[in-house]
Short mmCIF file of C-alpha atoms in Angstrom, two decimals:
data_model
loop_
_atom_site.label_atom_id
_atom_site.label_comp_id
_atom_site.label_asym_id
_atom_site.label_seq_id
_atom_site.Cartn_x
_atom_site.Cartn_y
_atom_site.Cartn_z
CA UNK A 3 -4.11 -20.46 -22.03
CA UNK A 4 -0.36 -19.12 -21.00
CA UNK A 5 1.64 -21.00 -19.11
CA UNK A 6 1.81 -19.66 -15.58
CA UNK A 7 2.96 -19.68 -12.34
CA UNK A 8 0.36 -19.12 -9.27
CA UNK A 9 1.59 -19.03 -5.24
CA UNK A 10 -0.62 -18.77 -2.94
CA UNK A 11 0.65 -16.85 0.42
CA UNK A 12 0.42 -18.28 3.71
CA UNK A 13 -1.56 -15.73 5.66
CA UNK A 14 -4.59 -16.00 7.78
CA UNK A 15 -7.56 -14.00 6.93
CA UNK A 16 -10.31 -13.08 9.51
CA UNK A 17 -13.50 -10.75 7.71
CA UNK A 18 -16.82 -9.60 9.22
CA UNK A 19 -18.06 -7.04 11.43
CA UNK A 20 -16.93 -7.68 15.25
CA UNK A 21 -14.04 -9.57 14.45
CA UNK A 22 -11.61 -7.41 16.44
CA UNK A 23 -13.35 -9.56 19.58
CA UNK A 24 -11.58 -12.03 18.37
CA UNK A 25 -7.97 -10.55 18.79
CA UNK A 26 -7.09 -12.30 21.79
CA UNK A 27 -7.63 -15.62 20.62
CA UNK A 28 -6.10 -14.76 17.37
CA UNK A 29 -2.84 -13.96 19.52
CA UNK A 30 -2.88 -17.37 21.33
CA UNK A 31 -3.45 -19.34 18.10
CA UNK A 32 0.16 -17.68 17.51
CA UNK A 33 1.15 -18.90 21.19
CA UNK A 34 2.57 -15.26 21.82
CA UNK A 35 1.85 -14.03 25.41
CA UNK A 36 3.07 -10.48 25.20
CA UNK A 37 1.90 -8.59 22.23
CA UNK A 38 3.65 -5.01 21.23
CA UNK A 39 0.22 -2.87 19.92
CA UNK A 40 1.56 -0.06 17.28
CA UNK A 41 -0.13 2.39 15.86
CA UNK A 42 0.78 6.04 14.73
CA UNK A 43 0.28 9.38 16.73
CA UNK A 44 -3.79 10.03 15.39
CA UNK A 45 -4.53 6.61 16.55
CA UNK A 46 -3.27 6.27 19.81
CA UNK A 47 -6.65 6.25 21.27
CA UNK A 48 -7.88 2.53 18.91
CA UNK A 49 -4.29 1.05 20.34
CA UNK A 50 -5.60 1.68 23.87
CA UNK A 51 -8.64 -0.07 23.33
CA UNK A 52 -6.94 -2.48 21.15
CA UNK A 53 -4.32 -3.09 24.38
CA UNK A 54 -7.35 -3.38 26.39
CA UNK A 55 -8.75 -6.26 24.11
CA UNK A 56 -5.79 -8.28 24.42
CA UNK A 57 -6.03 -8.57 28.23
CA UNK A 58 -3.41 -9.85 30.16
CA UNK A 59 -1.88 -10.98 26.58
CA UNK A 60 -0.94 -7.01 25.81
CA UNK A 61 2.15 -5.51 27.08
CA UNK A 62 2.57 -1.97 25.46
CA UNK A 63 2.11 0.41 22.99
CA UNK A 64 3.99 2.04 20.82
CA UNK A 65 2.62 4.68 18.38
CA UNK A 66 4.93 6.66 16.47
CA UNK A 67 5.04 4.97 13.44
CA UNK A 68 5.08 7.59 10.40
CA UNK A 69 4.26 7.52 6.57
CA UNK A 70 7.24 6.02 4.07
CA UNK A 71 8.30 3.45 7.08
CA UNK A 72 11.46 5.95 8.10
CA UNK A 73 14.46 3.66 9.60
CA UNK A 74 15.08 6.00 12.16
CA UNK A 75 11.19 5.43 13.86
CA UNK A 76 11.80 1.10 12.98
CA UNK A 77 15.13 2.05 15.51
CA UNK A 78 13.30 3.96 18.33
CA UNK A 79 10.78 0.95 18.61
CA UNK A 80 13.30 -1.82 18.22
CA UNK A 81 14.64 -0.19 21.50
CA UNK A 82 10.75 -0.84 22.88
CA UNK A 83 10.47 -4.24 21.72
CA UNK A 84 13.46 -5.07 23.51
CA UNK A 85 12.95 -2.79 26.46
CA UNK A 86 9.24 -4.67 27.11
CA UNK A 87 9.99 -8.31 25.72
CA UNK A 88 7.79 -8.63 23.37
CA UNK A 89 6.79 -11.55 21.37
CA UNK A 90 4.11 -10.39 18.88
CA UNK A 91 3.25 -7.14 17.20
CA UNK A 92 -0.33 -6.09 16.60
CA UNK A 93 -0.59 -3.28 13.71
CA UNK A 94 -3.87 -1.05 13.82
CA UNK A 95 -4.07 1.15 11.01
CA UNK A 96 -3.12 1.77 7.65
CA UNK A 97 0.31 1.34 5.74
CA UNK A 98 2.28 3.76 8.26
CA UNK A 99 1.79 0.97 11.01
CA UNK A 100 1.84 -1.83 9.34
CA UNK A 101 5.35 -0.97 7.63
CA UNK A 102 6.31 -0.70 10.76
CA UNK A 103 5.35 -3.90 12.03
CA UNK A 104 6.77 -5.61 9.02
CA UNK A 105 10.12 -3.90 9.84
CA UNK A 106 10.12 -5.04 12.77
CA UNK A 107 9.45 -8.41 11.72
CA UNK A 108 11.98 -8.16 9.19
CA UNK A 109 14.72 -7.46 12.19
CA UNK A 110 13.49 -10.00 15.20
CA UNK A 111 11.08 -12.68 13.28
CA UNK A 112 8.37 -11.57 15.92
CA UNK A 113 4.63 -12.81 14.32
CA UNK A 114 2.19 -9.96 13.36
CA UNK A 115 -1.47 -9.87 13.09
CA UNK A 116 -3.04 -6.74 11.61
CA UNK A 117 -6.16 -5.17 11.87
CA UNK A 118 -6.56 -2.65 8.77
CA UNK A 119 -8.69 0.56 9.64
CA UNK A 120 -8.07 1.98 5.52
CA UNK A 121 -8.10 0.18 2.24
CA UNK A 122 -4.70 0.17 1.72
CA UNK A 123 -3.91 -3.10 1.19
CA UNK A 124 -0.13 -3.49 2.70
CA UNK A 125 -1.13 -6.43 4.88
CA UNK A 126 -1.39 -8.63 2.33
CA UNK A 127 2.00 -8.67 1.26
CA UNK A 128 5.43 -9.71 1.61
CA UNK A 129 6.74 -6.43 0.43
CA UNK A 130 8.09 -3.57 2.80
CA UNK A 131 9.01 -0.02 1.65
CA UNK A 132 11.74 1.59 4.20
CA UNK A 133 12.95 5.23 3.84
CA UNK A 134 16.96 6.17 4.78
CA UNK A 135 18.32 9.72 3.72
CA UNK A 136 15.12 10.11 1.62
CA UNK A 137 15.47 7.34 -0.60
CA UNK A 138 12.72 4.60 -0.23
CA UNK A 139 13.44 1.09 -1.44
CA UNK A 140 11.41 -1.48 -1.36
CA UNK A 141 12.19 -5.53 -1.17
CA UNK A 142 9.92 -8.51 -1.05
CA UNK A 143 10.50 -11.46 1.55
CA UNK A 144 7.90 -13.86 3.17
CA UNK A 145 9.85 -12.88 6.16
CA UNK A 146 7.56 -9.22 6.70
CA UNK A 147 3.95 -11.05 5.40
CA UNK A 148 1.60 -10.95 8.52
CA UNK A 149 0.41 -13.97 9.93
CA UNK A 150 -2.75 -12.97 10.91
CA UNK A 151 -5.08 -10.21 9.27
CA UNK A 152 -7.91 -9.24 11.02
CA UNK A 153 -11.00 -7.36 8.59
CA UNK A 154 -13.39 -6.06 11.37
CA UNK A 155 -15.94 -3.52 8.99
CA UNK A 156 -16.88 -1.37 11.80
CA UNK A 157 -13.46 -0.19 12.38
CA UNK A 158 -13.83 1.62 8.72
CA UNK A 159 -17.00 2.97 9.57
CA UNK A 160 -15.57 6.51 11.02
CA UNK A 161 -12.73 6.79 8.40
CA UNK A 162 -13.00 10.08 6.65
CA UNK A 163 -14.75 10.10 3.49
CA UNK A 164 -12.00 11.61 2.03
CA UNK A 165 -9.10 9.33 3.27
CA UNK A 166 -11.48 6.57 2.26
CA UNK A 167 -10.98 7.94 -1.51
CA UNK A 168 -7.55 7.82 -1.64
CA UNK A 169 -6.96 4.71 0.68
CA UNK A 170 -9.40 3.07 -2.19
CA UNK A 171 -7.61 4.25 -5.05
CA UNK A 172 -4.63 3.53 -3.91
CA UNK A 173 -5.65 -0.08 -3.18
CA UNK A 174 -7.01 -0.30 -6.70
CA UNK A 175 -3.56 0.75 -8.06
CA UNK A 176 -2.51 -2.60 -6.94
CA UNK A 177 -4.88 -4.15 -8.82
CA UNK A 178 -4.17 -2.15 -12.16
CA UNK A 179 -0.67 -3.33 -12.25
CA UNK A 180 -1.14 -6.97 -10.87
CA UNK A 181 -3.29 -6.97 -14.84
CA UNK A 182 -0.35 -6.42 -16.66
CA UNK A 183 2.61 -7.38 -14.22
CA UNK A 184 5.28 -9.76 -15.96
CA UNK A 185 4.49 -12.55 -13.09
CA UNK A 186 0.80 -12.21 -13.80
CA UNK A 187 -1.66 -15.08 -13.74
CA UNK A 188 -5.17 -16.13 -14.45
CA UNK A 189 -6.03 -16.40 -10.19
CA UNK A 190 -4.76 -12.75 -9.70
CA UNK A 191 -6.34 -11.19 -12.48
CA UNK A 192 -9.74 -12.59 -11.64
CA UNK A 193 -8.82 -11.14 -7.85
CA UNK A 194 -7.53 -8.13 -9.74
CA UNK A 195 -10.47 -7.20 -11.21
CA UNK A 196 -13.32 -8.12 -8.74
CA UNK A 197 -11.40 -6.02 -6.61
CA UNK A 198 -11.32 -3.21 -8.58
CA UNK A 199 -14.94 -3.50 -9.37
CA UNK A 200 -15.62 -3.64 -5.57
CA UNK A 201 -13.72 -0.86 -4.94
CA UNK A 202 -14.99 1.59 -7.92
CA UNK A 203 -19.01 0.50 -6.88
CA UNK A 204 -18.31 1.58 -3.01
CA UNK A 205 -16.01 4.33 -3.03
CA UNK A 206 -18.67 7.39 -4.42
CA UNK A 207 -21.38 5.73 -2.23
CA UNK A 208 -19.26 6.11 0.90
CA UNK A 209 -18.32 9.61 -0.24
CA UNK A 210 -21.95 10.51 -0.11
CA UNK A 211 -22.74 8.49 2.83
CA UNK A 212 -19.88 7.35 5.06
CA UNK A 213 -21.91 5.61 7.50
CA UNK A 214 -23.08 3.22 4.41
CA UNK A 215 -22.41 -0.46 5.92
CA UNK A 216 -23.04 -2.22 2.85
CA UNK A 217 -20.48 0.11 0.47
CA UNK A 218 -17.91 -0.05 3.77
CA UNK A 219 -17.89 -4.07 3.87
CA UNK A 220 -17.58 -3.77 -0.36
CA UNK A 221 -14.66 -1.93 -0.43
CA UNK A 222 -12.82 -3.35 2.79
CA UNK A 223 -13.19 -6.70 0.51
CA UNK A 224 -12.30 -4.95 -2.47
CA UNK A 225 -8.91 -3.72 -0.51
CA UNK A 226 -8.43 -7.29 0.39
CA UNK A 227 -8.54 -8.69 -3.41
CA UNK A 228 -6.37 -5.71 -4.22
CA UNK A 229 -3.78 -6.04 -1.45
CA UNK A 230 -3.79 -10.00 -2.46
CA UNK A 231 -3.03 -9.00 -6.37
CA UNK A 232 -0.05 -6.38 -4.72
CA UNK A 233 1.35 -9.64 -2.21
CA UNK A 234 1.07 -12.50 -5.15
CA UNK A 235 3.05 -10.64 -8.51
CA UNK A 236 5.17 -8.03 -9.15
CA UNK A 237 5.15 -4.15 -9.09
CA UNK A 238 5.41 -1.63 -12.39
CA UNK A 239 6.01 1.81 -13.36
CA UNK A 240 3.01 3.15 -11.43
CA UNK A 241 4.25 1.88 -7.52
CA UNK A 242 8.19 3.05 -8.91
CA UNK A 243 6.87 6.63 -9.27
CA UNK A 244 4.51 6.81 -5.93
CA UNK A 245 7.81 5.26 -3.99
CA UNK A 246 10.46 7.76 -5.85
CA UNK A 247 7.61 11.00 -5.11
CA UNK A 248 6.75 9.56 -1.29
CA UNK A 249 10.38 9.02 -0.55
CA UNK A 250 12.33 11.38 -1.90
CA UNK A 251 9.75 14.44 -1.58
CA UNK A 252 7.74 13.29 1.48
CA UNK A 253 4.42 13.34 -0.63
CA UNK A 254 1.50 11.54 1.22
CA UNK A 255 1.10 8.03 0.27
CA UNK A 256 -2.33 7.24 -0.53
CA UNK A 257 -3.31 10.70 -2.02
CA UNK A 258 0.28 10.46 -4.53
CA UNK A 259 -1.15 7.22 -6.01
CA UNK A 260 -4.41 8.41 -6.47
CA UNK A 261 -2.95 11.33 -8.56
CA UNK A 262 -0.45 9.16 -10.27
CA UNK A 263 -2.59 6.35 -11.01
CA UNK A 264 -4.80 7.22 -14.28
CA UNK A 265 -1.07 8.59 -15.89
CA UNK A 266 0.41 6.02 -15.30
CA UNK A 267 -2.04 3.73 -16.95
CA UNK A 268 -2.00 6.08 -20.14
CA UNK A 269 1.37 5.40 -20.26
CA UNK A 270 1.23 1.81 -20.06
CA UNK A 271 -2.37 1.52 -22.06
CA UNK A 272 -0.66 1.28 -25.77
CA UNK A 273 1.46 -1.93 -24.37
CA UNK A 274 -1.37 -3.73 -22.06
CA UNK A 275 -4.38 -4.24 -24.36
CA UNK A 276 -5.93 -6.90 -22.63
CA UNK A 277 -5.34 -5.32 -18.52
CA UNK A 278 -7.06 -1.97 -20.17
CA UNK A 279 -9.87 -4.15 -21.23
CA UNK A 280 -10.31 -5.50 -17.85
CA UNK A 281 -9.86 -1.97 -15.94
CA UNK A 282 -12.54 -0.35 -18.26
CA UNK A 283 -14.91 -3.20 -17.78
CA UNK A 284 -14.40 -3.08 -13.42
CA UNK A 285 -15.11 0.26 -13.80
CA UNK A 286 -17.52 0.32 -16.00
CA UNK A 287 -16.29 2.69 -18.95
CA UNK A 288 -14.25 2.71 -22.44
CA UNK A 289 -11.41 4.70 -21.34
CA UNK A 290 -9.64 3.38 -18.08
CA UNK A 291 -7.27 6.35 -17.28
CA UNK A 292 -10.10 8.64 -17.61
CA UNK A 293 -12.36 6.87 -15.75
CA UNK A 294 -9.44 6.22 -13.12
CA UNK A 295 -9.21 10.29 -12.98
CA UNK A 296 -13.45 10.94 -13.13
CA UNK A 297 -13.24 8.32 -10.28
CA UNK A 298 -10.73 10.45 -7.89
CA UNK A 299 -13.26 13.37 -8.83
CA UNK A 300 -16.37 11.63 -7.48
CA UNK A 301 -15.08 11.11 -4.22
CA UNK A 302 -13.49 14.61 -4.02
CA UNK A 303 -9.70 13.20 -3.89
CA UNK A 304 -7.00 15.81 -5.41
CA UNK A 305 -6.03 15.37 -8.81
CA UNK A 306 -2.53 17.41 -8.73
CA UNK A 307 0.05 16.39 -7.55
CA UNK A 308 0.83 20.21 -7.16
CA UNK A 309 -2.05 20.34 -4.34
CA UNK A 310 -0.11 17.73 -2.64
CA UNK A 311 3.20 19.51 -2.59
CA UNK A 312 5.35 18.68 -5.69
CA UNK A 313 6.81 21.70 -7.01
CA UNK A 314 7.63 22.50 -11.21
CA UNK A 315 11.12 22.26 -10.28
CA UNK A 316 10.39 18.84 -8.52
CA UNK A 317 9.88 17.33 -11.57
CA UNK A 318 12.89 16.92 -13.19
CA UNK A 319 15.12 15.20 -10.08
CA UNK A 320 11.91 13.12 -9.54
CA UNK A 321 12.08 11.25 -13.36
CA UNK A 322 16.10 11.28 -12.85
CA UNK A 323 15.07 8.83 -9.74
CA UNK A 324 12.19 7.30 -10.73
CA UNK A 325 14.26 5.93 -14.10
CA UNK A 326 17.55 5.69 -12.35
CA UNK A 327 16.66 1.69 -11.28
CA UNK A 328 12.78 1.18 -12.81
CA UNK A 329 10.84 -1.65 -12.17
CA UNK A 330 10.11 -3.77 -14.81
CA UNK A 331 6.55 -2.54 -16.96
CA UNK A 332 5.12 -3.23 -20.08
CA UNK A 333 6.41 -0.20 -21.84
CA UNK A 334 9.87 1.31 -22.17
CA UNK A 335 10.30 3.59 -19.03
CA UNK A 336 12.06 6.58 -21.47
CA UNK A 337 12.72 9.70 -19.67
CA UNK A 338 10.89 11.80 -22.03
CA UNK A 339 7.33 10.08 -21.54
CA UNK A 340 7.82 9.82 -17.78
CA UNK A 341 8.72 13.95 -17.87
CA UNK A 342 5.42 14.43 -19.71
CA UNK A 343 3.42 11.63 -17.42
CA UNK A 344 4.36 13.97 -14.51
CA UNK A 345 4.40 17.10 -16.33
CA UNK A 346 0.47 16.47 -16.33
CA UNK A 347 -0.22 15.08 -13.32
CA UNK A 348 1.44 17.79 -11.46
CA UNK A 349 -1.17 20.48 -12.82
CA UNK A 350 -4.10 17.41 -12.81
CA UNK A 351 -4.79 17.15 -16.46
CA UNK A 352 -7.29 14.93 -17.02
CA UNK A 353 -5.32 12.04 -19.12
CA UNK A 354 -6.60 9.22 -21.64
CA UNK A 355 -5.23 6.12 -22.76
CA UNK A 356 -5.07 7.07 -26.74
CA UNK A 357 -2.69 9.51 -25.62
CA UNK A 358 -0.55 6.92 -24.42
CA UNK A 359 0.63 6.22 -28.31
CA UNK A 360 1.95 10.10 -28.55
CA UNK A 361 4.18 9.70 -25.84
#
């Protein structure tokens, strides 16, 4: 066994179906009286019901938080905060909202509890991603973890099938690179890969039948375990080139690491026996970038990055970024491989980890 080092965060987890009833107490528990409800535009009407659960505890809303966590929107509801008193956010939603809770956090110390409605996973960690002049950097500080995270199942039930695809995915991306992160540890990696497994059983059920219960509480744990993995270690290659394409080229979050994801990991496969061991085996095949990719095409997610936006010409400005300041990874981040890695995702070649050693 490896020596290791294993901390365990000090959040509050609440799982089941119904739990949003709970809210109110929840808030008291954090002796806050006057609770801030965010959410972004397409959810304004769950924040009103949300507001309406909180009772006499709920003194606003504010939704206009937007994808990539821009500093301008964190400014506009700072203004809000102020402007209503309020001592508590609640986040409902997926990573748009809850970066903006954790900015806001990050700037007043107010508590948070968060109720996820995707499987993104952001709640479960001390790590916010801001965007200024379209640059998005990232930092880690207990300061923006949540207190309080509130699962409730039934708020996932009328997610789209096809946001549930990439939400999952993009939650399992967490988990891929918590397997071979430098801070990794023998807790994580057994959260890593349950997670993954969850995640990679549910997803193509709920793509055939999004009113599935069963496949909807599976992968809202599996987000949970993933999310965890994201909060406890560090971040590699894969997150650096989702942040540098979401940031700088205002690609959509979830769907970017879905198409990124199974690249990336042919990249890294050559220099992270063991994690490509463990993917294959969660998802039950030899070859984890290709069964990362097959997995995208079960549950009808894009594969392209060029469907998403990024443009042939993109390409080069986005590996000058993405290798300007890279996170730490297994493998030497060289310009040349990270050209080809998006070269091929941009048109959605199907990748595979043996191609990893012709890079």
């Amino acid at each position: 066994m490896q020596p290791f080092v294993y901390n365990g965060l000090p959040s509050r987890v609440v799982f089941g179906q119904g739990t949003l009833s709970g809210l109110a107490a929840e808030v008291e528990q954090l002796d806050c009286r006057r609770a801030l409800v965010l959410a972004t535009p397409q959810q304004q009407e769950q924040a009103r019901k949300v507001l309406e659960q909180l009772g006499d505890r709920g003194v606003g809303l504010y939704t206009e938080a937007a994808m990539h966590t821009p500093v301008e929107v964190t400014e506009h509801a700072m203004r809000v905060v102020e402007e209503l008193g309020a001592d508590c956010t609640v986040a409902i939603g997926g990573g748009s909202t809850i970066g903006l809770g954790k900015a806001i956090a990050l700037r007043t110390g107010l508590p948070q509890v968060v109720i996820p409605t995707t499987y993104a996973g952001s709640e479960m960690t001390p790590i916010l991603g801001e965007t200024r002049d379209g640059i998005k950097t990232t930092q880690r500080t207990l300061e923006v973890l949540p207190e309080t995270v509130i699962y409730d199942v039934d708020l996932t039930l009328s997610l789209p099938a096809g946001m549930s695809g990439t939400s999952g995915i993009n939650a399992i991306a967490h988990a891929v690179e918590a397997l071979y992160a430098r801070d990794r540890n023998p807790v994580i990696s057994l959260m890593a890969e349950e997670g993954i497994a969850a995640l990679a059983r549910s997803l193509p059920v709920i793509a055939a039948d999004p009113g599935n219960v069963q496949a909807r509480s599976d992968a809202l744990y599996g987000a949970w375990l993933c999310g965890s993995c994201l909060g406890a270690v560090g971040m590699s290659l894969h997150h650096k080139l989702c942040h540098t394409l979401g940031g700088s080229f205002d690609l959509p979050h979830a769907e970017t690491h879905t198409i990124v994801l199974p690249h990336a990991v042919a990249y890294n496969a050559p220099a992270a026996p063991e994690a490509m061991m463990r993917i294959g085996r969660a998802l039950g095949c030899d070859d984890p970038a290709a069964g990362l990719f097959d997995l995208a095409k079960a549950v009808v997610a894009p594969t392209a990055l060029e469907e998403i936006g990024l443009r042939q010409e993109d390409v080069e400005r986005a590996v000058e970024i993405a290798t300007r300041n890279p996170y730490w990874n297994p493998r030497e981040v060289e310009a040349k491989g990270i050209h080809r890695l998006l070269s091929h995702a941009l048109v959605g070649r199907r990748p595979s980890s043996e191609e990893g050693t012709d890079r």
